[in-house]
mmCIF file with all atom_site columns, C-alpha atoms in Angstrom:
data_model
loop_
_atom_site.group_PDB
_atom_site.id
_atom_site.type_symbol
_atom_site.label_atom_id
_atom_site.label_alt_id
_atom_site.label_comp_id
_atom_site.label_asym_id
_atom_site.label_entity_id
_atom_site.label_seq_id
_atom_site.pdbx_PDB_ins_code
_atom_site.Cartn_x
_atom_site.Cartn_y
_atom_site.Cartn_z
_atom_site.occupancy
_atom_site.B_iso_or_equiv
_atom_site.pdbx_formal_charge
_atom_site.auth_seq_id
_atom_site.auth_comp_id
_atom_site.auth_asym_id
_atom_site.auth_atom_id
_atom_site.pdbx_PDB_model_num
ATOM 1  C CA . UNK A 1 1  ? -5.275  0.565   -7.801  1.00 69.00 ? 1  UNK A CA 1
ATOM 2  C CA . UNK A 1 2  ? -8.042  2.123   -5.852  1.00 71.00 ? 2  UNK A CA 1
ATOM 3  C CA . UNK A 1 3  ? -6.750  3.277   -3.255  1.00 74.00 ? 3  UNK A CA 1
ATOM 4  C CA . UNK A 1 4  ? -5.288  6.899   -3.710  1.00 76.00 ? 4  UNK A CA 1
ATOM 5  C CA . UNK A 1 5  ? -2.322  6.541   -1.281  1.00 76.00 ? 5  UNK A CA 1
ATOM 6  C CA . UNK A 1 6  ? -1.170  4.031   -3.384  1.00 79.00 ? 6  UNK A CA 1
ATOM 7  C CA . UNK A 1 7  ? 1.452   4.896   -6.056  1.00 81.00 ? 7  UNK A CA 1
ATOM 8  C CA . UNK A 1 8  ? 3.562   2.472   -7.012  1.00 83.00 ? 8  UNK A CA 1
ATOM 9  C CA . UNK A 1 9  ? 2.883   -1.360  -5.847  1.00 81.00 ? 9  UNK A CA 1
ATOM 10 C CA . UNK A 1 10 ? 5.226   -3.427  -5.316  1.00 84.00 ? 10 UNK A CA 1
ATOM 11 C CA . UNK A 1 11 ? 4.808   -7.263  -6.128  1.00 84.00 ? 11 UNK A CA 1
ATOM 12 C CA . UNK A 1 12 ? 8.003   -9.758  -5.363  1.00 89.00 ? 12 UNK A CA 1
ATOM 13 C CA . UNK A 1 13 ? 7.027   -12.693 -8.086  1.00 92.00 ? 13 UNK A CA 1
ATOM 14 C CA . UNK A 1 14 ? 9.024   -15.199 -8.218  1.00 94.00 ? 14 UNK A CA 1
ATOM 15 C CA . UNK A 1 15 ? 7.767   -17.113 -10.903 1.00 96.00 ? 15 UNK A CA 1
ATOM 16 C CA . UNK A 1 16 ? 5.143   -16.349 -14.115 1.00 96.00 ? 16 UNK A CA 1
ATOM 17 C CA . UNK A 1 17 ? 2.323   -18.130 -12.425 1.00 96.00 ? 17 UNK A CA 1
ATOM 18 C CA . UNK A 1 18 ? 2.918   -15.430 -9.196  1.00 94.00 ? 18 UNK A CA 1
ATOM 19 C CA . UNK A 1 19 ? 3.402   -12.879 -11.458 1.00 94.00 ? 19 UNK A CA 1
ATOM 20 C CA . UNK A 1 20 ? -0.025  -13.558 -13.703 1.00 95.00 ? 20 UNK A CA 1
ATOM 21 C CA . UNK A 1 21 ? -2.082  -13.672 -10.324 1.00 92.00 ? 21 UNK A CA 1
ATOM 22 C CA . UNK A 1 22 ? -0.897  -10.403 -9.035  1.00 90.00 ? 22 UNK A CA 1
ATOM 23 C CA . UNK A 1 23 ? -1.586  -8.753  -12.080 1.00 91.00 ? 23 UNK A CA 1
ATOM 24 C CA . UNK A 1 24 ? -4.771  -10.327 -11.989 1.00 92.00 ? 24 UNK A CA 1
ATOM 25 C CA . UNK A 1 25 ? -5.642  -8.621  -8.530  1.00 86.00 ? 25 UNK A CA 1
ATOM 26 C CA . UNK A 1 26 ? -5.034  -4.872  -10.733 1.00 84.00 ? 26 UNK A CA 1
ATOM 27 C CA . UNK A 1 27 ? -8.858  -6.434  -11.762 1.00 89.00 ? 27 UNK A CA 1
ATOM 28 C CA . UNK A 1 28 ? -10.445 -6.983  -9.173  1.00 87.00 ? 28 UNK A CA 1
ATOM 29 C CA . UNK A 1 29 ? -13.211 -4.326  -8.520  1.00 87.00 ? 29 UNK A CA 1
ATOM 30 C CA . UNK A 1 30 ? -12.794 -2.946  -5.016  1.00 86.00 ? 30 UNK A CA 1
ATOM 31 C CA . UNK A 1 31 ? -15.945 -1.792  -3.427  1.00 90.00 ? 31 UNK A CA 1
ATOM 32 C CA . UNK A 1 32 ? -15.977 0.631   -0.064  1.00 89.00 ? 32 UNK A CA 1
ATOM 33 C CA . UNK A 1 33 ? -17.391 -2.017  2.036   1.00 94.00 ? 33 UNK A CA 1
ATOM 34 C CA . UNK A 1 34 ? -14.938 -4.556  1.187   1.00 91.00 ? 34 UNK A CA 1
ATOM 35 C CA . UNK A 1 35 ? -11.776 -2.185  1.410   1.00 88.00 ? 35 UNK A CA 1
ATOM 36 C CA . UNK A 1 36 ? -13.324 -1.100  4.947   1.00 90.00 ? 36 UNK A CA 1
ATOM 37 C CA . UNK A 1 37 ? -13.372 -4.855  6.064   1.00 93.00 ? 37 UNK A CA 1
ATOM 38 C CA . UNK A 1 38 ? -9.523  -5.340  4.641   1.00 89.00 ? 38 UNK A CA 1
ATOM 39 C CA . UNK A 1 39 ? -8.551  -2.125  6.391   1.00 87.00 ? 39 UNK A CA 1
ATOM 40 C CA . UNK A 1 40 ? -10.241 -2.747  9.620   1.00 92.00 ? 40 UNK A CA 1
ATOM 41 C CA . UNK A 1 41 ? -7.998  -5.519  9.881   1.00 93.00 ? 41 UNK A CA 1
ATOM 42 C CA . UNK A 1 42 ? -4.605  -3.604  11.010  1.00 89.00 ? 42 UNK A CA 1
ATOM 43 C CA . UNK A 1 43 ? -3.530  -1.028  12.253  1.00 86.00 ? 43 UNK A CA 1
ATOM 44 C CA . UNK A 1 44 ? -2.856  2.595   10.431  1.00 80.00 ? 44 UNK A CA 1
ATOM 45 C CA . UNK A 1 45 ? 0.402   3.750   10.692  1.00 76.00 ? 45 UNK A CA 1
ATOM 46 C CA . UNK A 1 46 ? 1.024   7.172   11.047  1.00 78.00 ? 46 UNK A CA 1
ATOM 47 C CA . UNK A 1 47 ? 1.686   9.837   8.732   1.00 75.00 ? 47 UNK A CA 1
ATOM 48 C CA . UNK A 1 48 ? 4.896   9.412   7.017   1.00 71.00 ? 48 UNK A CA 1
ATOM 49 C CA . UNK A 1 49 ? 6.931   12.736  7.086   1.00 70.00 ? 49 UNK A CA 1
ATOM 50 C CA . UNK A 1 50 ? 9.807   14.118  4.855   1.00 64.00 ? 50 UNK A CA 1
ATOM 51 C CA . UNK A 1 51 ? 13.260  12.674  6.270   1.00 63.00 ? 51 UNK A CA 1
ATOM 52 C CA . UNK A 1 52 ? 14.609  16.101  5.371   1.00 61.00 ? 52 UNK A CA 1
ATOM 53 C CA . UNK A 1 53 ? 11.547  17.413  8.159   1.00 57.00 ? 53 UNK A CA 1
ATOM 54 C CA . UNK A 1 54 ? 12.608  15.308  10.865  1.00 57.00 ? 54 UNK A CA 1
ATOM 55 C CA . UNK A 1 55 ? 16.234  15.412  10.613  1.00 55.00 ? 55 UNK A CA 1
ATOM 56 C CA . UNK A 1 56 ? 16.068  19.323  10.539  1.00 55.00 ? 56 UNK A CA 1
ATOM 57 C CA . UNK A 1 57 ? 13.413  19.072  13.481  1.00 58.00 ? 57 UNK A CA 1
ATOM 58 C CA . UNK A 1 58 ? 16.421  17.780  15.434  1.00 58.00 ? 58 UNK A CA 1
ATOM 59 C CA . UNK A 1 59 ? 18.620  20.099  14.650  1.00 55.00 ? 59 UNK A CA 1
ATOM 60 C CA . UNK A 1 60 ? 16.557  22.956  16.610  1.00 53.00 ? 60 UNK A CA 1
#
């Protein structure tokens, strides 16, 4: 819920207990340091771009 590039989360539960914990994580109280330590661990994909964009892109 902190981080702005996220707008919807998905969350596959597949039971109540799965379900409780996940929304359990919308309270956890992410600090900069720790989000930097999550993020450090992979790789950031690139930009995603309109599919309208890159199909007219080939067109030219």
């Amino acid at each position: 819920m902190s981080n702005p590039a996220i707008t919807a989360p998905i969350i596959g539960a597949r039971n109540l207990e799965q379900l409780e914990d996940s929304l359990a994580a919308a309270d956890v109280d992410m600090t900069p340091e720790w989000r930097e330590e999550i993020t450090s661990l992979s790789v950031t994909p690139q930009p995603a771009t309109d599919r309208g964009e890159t199909l007219l892109s080939n067109w030219t």
